[in-house]
Structure formats: C-alpha cells, structure tokens
C-alpha cells in the first residue's frame, strides 16, 4: 500500500535530539537568570560600588547566551544526525534483508554482530523466521513435485493401457478393466490423501471431546482382518485418554498408525501394541510394532510426504502412497500435539503421540 512520504526516522531523531538540547540550554539560562541575576542590584553603582549593575550584565549576557543557544542548536543537529545514523544502522540491515526476502531471496541472513540488544534480538528473530520460511517453501516445493509425480504415474499407466487396448482389439476387456480399476483406485486414494493432508495443515475443523482409547479400539477392529491375514497379533491396552479435536481426523491418525504398524512388520508372528493413557495434562497414544531394524536417519524422514524409505517399500496391495505418517504428523500439528518416532533396538518402531488433555 502506497503512503505519503514523510520525515525519515533519522531526521525525526535528529530534530528530537536538537530540540531536547535547545530546551535544556534554555532551562539552564532561565535558572541563571532566576537565581543569579535577581541578586544583582539594579542601580548605577552596582554592588558595593565595584560590581556591574543588572543592566550591564543583561546586555553583556544576552548576546553570549544567544551565541550559546545557536551553538547548542547546531551541535544538537550535527550530533543528533550522527548518533541517529549510528543507532539506526542495524535497522537498515534488517530492512535490506526484508526487501531481499520480499523479492524471493530467502537464503540471505543478517547475522548481526555486536552485543545483545533490542536490534540484535530483532535481527536474530528475523534470521530465524527466514530459516523457517525457507525450509517451509522448500518443503512445499518438494511436496508439489512429488505429488505431481505420484499423480502422473497412474494417469500414464491408464493411458498406456488404453493405447494398448485400442491397438490390440483382440485383447480381453476384463483384464483391461481390472487393471484400470486398480490404477484408478490408487489415483483416488492418493487424491483423498492429499486432500486430507491439506485439511490437517489448515487446522480448520470443529473440536469436540474425543477418547483416544475408543478410537484405538475402533481402528483396531477395522484392521483386525488385515492383521490376521498377515498373522500379526494386534492388542489394544490402557485406559481412557480424552482430548479435544476432530474425531474424524484423530480416527484417521490412529488408523494410519495401526495400519502402518501392521503392514511394516515381520512376515509372520509379529505384534502390534496400541496403548492409551493420561500423563499429567496430556493424553498419550503409543503404537509399538515389531519388524526390521530401522536406522535413526531413516526414521527422522518418515514423516515427510512421499517418504517411504528403502526398507519400507512394498509391492503388494498395501504399498500406500507415502503419505501415511505425513498425514499423522499433519493431524498432530493441527491439534497442537507432539509426535515422536523411535526405532526399537530389536526392530520395528515406537510411535508416541501426545495431545492436550480434555479439561
């Protein structure tokens, strides 16, 4: 928004310094007049016949006072301009960095030197904001690129199948329809996951009282056939853990965690344990599963969108789209909670979700 040009901050500070110095000088002269000249006798002989009278002192003192006031005003302007420039120099650096950020350059950092003061705190806060903004923009760019790639894959497969069917008229249509249905289902699942991820990041939803233990039981009951098919033992233990949030999003969070724990488990004989409890002011959900050993550097990246990890890629019907834990992290952030992923020494993963307890 364009505004009318006005006095700069440096000029305002300079005028303020000069005005303050002039007022201080005027007050000093007033004090001299009030407490010194008033005791000088106003007669032709002066004090004891040897001191000048008030008339002579006033006419002698007035020109000198005027010169002193002029010097104070000039000194206040020059000194104020210099001091204001020194004081506002850090602000000039911050302004230049803000303009660069506005032009899209987010890699620049001020890194102001010197002692800790208000400008240094502002500079450090601005650098921290730029760092977070650059990380967020880079993450969004990676997400857009990955989403485009993931969405392009099923569309390309569908086009290839249709081209083959158009050229080969003798090919059976049932097989083509089945393969197209599989590809289309994957594209729909990916689109719904992207929409859910966007909804969680927005944080716009109705909050209500929710019991994580009930959600865990509901999700476990839904995924029990999958666990039995893979010969995985699925247990839900613990007590009530109430919080406030979206029941739909929290159910999706618990379902994703349990499904992730079942799918990425041992080929047979594995276990998945879901535990809910209240810890102080927090409601806690823990999902622990057996499985392969996971390096810590891989676990740190599992909540990134489309990050599956080499050891976690599957080729069966539960391969997923790489958004399961990313959706979980988004939902946890939207509910002002924390998400911790810790690799188990014996293999598998321990996921801990902490949400604010319901009052």
Coordinates of C-alpha atoms in Angstrom, one line a residue:
X1 CA 0.0 0.0 0.0
X2 CA 1.4 3.4 -1.0
X3 CA 1.7 6.0 1.7
X4 CA 2.5 9.7 1.6
X5 CA 6.2 10.4 2.1
X6 CA 7.2 12.0 5.4
X7 CA 10.2 12.7 7.5
X8 CA 12.6 9.8 7.9
X9 CA 13.2 8.3 11.3
X10 CA 16.8 9.6 11.3
X11 CA 15.6 13.1 10.7
X12 CA 13.0 12.8 13.4
X13 CA 15.5 11.6 15.9
X14 CA 17.9 14.4 14.9
X15 CA 15.3 17.0 15.4
X16 CA 14.3 15.4 18.7
X17 CA 18.0 15.5 19.9
X18 CA 18.4 19.1 18.8
X19 CA 15.1 20.2 20.4
X20 CA 16.0 18.4 23.6
X21 CA 19.4 20.1 23.8
X22 CA 17.9 23.5 23.0
X23 CA 15.3 23.2 25.7
X24 CA 17.9 22.0 28.2
X25 CA 20.1 25.1 27.3
X26 CA 17.1 27.4 27.6
X27 CA 16.2 26.0 31.0
X28 CA 19.8 26.4 32.1
X29 CA 19.7 30.1 31.1
X30 CA 16.4 30.6 32.8
X31 CA 17.9 29.1 36.0
X32 CA 20.9 31.5 35.7
X33 CA 18.5 34.5 35.2
X34 CA 16.2 33.4 38.1
X35 CA 18.9 32.6 40.7
X36 CA 21.8 34.8 39.8
X37 CA 20.7 38.0 38.1
X38 CA 17.9 38.5 40.6
X39 CA 20.5 39.2 43.3
X40 CA 22.4 41.8 41.3
X41 CA 21.4 45.3 42.4
X42 CA 19.7 47.4 39.8
X43 CA 21.4 50.8 40.5
X44 CA 24.1 52.8 38.7
X45 CA 26.8 52.0 41.4
X46 CA 26.3 48.2 41.3
X47 CA 27.2 46.0 44.3
X48 CA 29.5 47.9 46.8
X49 CA 30.5 50.3 44.1
X50 CA 32.7 47.7 42.3
X51 CA 30.3 45.2 40.6
X52 CA 28.4 46.0 37.4
X53 CA 24.7 46.6 37.7
X54 CA 21.9 44.4 36.3
X55 CA 21.5 46.5 33.2
X56 CA 25.1 45.9 32.2
X57 CA 25.0 42.2 33.0
X58 CA 21.9 41.7 31.0
X59 CA 23.2 43.5 27.9
X60 CA 26.5 41.6 28.2
X61 CA 25.0 38.2 28.9
X62 CA 22.2 38.3 26.3
X63 CA 24.5 38.2 23.2
X64 CA 26.6 35.5 24.7
X65 CA 23.5 33.5 25.6
X66 CA 22.2 33.8 22.1
X67 CA 25.5 32.6 20.7
X68 CA 25.5 29.7 23.1
X69 CA 21.9 28.8 22.1
X70 CA 22.8 28.8 18.5
X71 CA 25.9 26.7 19.1
X72 CA 23.8 24.2 21.1
X73 CA 21.2 24.0 18.3
X74 CA 23.8 23.5 15.6
X75 CA 25.7 20.9 17.8
X76 CA 22.4 19.1 18.5
X77 CA 21.6 18.9 14.8
X78 CA 25.0 17.6 13.7
X79 CA 25.5 15.3 16.7
X80 CA 21.9 14.1 16.5
X81 CA 22.2 13.3 12.8
X82 CA 25.4 11.3 13.5
X83 CA 24.0 9.5 16.6
X84 CA 20.7 8.7 14.8
X85 CA 22.7 7.2 11.9
X86 CA 24.7 5.0 14.3
X87 CA 21.6 3.9 16.1
X88 CA 19.6 3.1 13.0
X89 CA 22.4 1.3 11.1
X90 CA 21.2 -2.2 12.3
X91 CA 17.7 -1.3 11.2
X92 CA 19.0 -0.5 7.7
X93 CA 20.5 -4.1 7.5
X94 CA 17.2 -5.6 8.6
X95 CA 15.3 -3.5 6.1
X96 CA 17.6 -4.6 3.3
X97 CA 17.2 -8.3 4.3
X98 CA 13.4 -7.9 4.4
X99 CA 13.4 -6.4 0.8
X100 CA 15.6 -9.3 -0.4
X101 CA 13.1 -11.8 1.2
X102 CA 10.3 -10.0 -0.5
X103 CA 12.0 -10.4 -3.8
X104 CA 12.2 -14.2 -3.2
X105 CA 15.8 -14.4 -1.8
X106 CA 15.3 -16.5 1.4
X107 CA 18.8 -17.7 1.8
X108 CA 20.2 -14.4 3.0
X109 CA 20.9 -14.0 6.7
X110 CA 21.7 -10.8 8.6
X111 CA 23.9 -12.4 11.3
X112 CA 24.3 -9.1 13.1
X113 CA 27.5 -8.8 15.2
X114 CA 27.9 -7.0 18.4
X115 CA 26.4 -7.1 21.9
X116 CA 22.9 -8.4 22.6
X117 CA 20.4 -5.5 22.4
X118 CA 17.0 -4.9 21.0
X119 CA 18.2 -4.7 17.4
X120 CA 20.3 -7.8 17.8
X121 CA 17.2 -9.7 19.2
X122 CA 15.2 -8.4 16.2
X123 CA 17.9 -9.5 13.8
X124 CA 18.1 -13.0 15.3
X125 CA 14.4 -13.3 15.3
X126 CA 14.3 -12.2 11.6
X127 CA 17.0 -14.7 10.7
X128 CA 15.1 -17.5 12.5
X129 CA 11.9 -16.5 10.6
X130 CA 13.8 -16.6 7.3
X131 CA 15.2 -20.0 8.1
X132 CA 11.8 -21.5 8.9
X133 CA 10.3 -19.8 5.8
X134 CA 13.0 -21.1 3.5
X135 CA 12.5 -24.6 4.9
X136 CA 8.7 -24.4 4.6
X137 CA 9.0 -23.2 1.0
X138 CA 11.4 -25.9 0.1
X139 CA 9.2 -28.5 1.7
X140 CA 6.2 -27.2 -0.2
X141 CA 8.2 -27.3 -3.5
X142 CA 9.3 -30.9 -2.8
X143 CA 5.7 -31.8 -1.9
X144 CA 4.3 -30.3 -5.1
X145 CA 6.9 -32.0 -7.2
X146 CA 6.4 -35.4 -5.5
X147 CA 2.6 -35.0 -5.7
X148 CA 2.8 -34.2 -9.4
X149 CA 5.0 -37.2 -10.0
X150 CA 2.8 -39.6 -8.0
X151 CA -0.4 -38.4 -9.7
X152 CA 1.2 -38.6 -13.1
X153 CA 2.2 -42.2 -12.7
X154 CA -1.4 -43.7 -12.6
X155 CA -2.5 -41.4 -15.3
X156 CA 0.4 -42.5 -17.5
X157 CA -0.4 -46.2 -16.8
X158 CA -4.0 -45.7 -17.7
X159 CA -3.1 -44.0 -21.0
X160 CA -0.7 -46.8 -21.8
X161 CA -3.4 -49.5 -21.1
X162 CA -5.9 -47.6 -23.2
X163 CA -3.5 -47.2 -26.1
X164 CA -2.7 -51.0 -26.0
X165 CA -6.4 -51.8 -25.9
X166 CA -7.1 -49.5 -28.9
X167 CA -4.3 -51.1 -31.0
X168 CA -5.0 -54.7 -29.9
X169 CA -8.7 -55.2 -30.5
X170 CA -8.4 -59.0 -29.8
X171 CA -7.3 -58.4 -26.2
X172 CA -9.7 -59.4 -23.5
X173 CA -11.6 -56.5 -22.0
X174 CA -12.0 -58.0 -18.5
X175 CA -8.3 -57.9 -17.8
X176 CA -8.1 -54.3 -19.0
X177 CA -11.0 -53.2 -16.9
X178 CA -9.5 -54.8 -13.8
X179 CA -6.1 -53.2 -14.3
X180 CA -7.7 -49.8 -15.0
X181 CA -9.8 -50.2 -11.8
X182 CA -6.6 -50.9 -9.8
X183 CA -4.8 -47.9 -11.2
X184 CA -7.9 -45.6 -10.8
X185 CA -8.3 -46.7 -7.2
X186 CA -4.7 -45.8 -6.4
X187 CA -5.2 -42.4 -8.0
X188 CA -8.3 -41.8 -5.9
X189 CA -6.6 -42.9 -2.7
X190 CA -3.7 -40.6 -3.5
X191 CA -6.1 -37.6 -4.2
X192 CA -8.0 -38.3 -1.0
X193 CA -4.8 -38.5 1.0
X194 CA -3.6 -35.2 -0.4
X195 CA -6.9 -33.5 0.4
X196 CA -6.8 -34.9 4.0
X197 CA -3.2 -33.7 4.4
X198 CA -4.3 -30.2 3.2
X199 CA -7.2 -30.3 5.6
X200 CA -5.0 -31.2 8.5
X201 CA -2.5 -28.5 7.7
X202 CA -5.2 -25.8 7.5
X203 CA -6.3 -26.6 11.1
X204 CA -10.0 -25.6 10.3
X205 CA -12.2 -28.2 12.0
X206 CA -14.8 -28.5 14.7
X207 CA -13.3 -29.6 18.1
X208 CA -15.2 -31.9 20.4
X209 CA -14.4 -34.3 23.2
X210 CA -12.7 -37.4 21.9
X211 CA -11.5 -40.6 23.7
X212 CA -8.3 -41.9 22.1
X213 CA -8.9 -45.4 23.6
X214 CA -12.3 -45.7 21.8
X215 CA -10.7 -44.6 18.6
X216 CA -7.9 -47.1 19.0
X217 CA -10.5 -49.9 19.6
X218 CA -12.5 -48.8 16.5
X219 CA -9.4 -48.7 14.3
X220 CA -8.1 -52.0 15.6
X221 CA -11.4 -53.7 14.9
X222 CA -11.4 -52.4 11.4
X223 CA -7.8 -53.5 10.7
X224 CA -8.1 -56.9 12.6
X225 CA -8.7 -58.9 9.4
X226 CA -5.6 -57.4 7.8
X227 CA -3.6 -58.3 10.9
X228 CA -5.0 -61.9 10.9
X229 CA -4.2 -62.2 7.2
X230 CA -0.6 -61.4 7.9
X231 CA -0.5 -63.4 11.2
X232 CA 0.1 -60.3 13.3
X233 CA -1.1 -60.1 16.9
X234 CA -2.9 -56.8 17.4
X235 CA -3.6 -55.7 21.0
X236 CA -5.2 -52.5 22.4
X237 CA -4.4 -51.8 26.1
X238 CA -4.5 -48.9 28.5
X239 CA -7.2 -46.7 29.8
X240 CA -9.3 -43.7 28.7
X241 CA -7.3 -40.7 27.2
X242 CA -9.6 -37.8 26.4
X243 CA -8.7 -34.8 24.3
X244 CA -10.4 -32.2 22.2
X245 CA -10.3 -32.3 18.5
X246 CA -11.8 -33.6 15.3
X247 CA -13.0 -37.2 15.8
X248 CA -12.7 -37.9 12.1
X249 CA -9.1 -36.7 11.8
X250 CA -8.0 -38.3 15.0
X251 CA -9.6 -41.6 13.9
X252 CA -7.6 -41.3 10.6
X253 CA -4.5 -40.7 12.6
X254 CA -4.9 -43.8 14.8
X255 CA -5.9 -45.9 11.7
X256 CA -2.8 -44.8 9.8
X257 CA -0.5 -45.6 12.7
X258 CA -2.0 -49.1 13.3
X259 CA -2.1 -49.9 9.5
X260 CA 1.5 -48.7 9.2
X261 CA 2.5 -50.9 12.1
X262 CA 0.7 -54.0 10.7
X263 CA 2.0 -53.6 7.1
X264 CA 5.6 -52.8 8.0
X265 CA 6.1 -55.8 10.3
X266 CA 7.6 -59.2 10.3
X267 CA 6.4 -61.6 7.6
X268 CA 4.7 -63.7 10.3
X269 CA 4.5 -63.8 14.1
X270 CA 4.8 -60.1 14.6
X271 CA 3.0 -58.0 17.2
X272 CA 1.4 -54.6 17.3
X273 CA 0.5 -53.0 20.7
X274 CA -1.6 -49.9 21.0
X275 CA -1.5 -48.2 24.4
X276 CA -3.5 -45.2 25.6
X277 CA -3.1 -43.4 28.9
X278 CA -3.2 -40.0 30.6
X279 CA 0.2 -38.5 31.6
X280 CA -0.3 -35.3 33.6
X281 CA -2.1 -32.8 31.4
X282 CA -1.6 -34.9 28.2
X283 CA -3.4 -37.7 26.6
X284 CA -0.9 -40.2 25.2
X285 CA -1.2 -42.8 22.4
X286 CA 1.6 -45.3 21.8
X287 CA 1.8 -47.7 18.8
X288 CA 4.6 -50.2 19.0
X289 CA 5.3 -52.9 16.5
X290 CA 7.9 -55.5 15.6
X291 CA 9.8 -55.5 12.3
X292 CA 13.1 -54.9 10.7
X293 CA 15.7 -52.7 12.3
X294 CA 15.4 -49.1 11.1
X295 CA 18.4 -46.7 11.1
X296 CA 17.8 -43.5 13.1
X297 CA 18.5 -41.3 10.0
X298 CA 15.7 -43.1 8.1
X299 CA 13.2 -42.7 10.9
X300 CA 13.8 -39.0 11.0
X301 CA 12.5 -38.7 7.5
X302 CA 9.4 -40.9 7.7
X303 CA 7.0 -38.1 8.4
X304 CA 8.0 -36.3 5.1
X305 CA 5.4 -36.6 2.3
X306 CA 6.1 -39.5 -0.1
X307 CA 9.0 -40.7 2.0
X308 CA 8.8 -44.5 2.3
X309 CA 12.4 -45.4 2.9
X310 CA 14.2 -48.3 1.1
X311 CA 13.4 -50.9 3.7
X312 CA 9.8 -49.9 3.8
X313 CA 8.8 -50.1 0.1
X314 CA 6.3 -52.8 -0.6
X315 CA 4.8 -54.0 -3.9
X316 CA 1.6 -55.6 -2.7
X317 CA -1.9 -54.1 -2.3
X318 CA -0.9 -52.2 0.8
X319 CA 2.1 -50.3 -0.7
X320 CA 0.4 -47.0 0.1
X321 CA 1.2 -43.6 -1.4
X322 CA 3.8 -42.5 1.1
X323 CA 1.5 -40.1 3.0
X324 CA 0.5 -42.2 6.0
X325 CA 2.9 -40.8 8.6
X326 CA 2.9 -37.4 6.8
X327 CA -0.9 -37.2 7.4
X328 CA -0.4 -38.3 11.0
X329 CA 2.2 -35.6 11.6
X330 CA -0.1 -33.0 10.0
X331 CA -3.1 -34.0 12.2
X332 CA -0.9 -34.0 15.3
X333 CA 0.3 -30.4 14.5
X334 CA -3.2 -29.3 13.8
X335 CA -4.1 -30.5 17.3
X336 CA -1.1 -28.7 18.9
X337 CA 0.4 -32.1 19.9
X338 CA 3.8 -33.8 19.5
X339 CA 4.8 -36.9 17.5
X340 CA 7.9 -38.9 18.4
X341 CA 9.2 -41.8 16.3
X342 CA 11.8 -44.0 17.9
X343 CA 13.3 -47.2 16.4
X344 CA 13.2 -50.2 18.6
X345 CA 16.6 -51.9 19.3
X346 CA 15.1 -55.3 18.4
X347 CA 13.4 -54.0 15.3
X348 CA 10.3 -52.1 14.5
X349 CA 9.1 -48.7 15.6
X350 CA 7.6 -47.0 18.6
X351 CA 5.4 -44.1 17.8
X352 CA 4.2 -41.8 20.6
X353 CA 1.5 -39.1 20.2
X354 CA 0.9 -36.6 22.9
X355 CA -2.2 -34.4 22.8
X356 CA -3.6 -31.8 25.2
X357 CA -5.9 -33.5 27.6
X358 CA -9.6 -32.5 27.7
X359 CA -10.5 -30.3 30.7

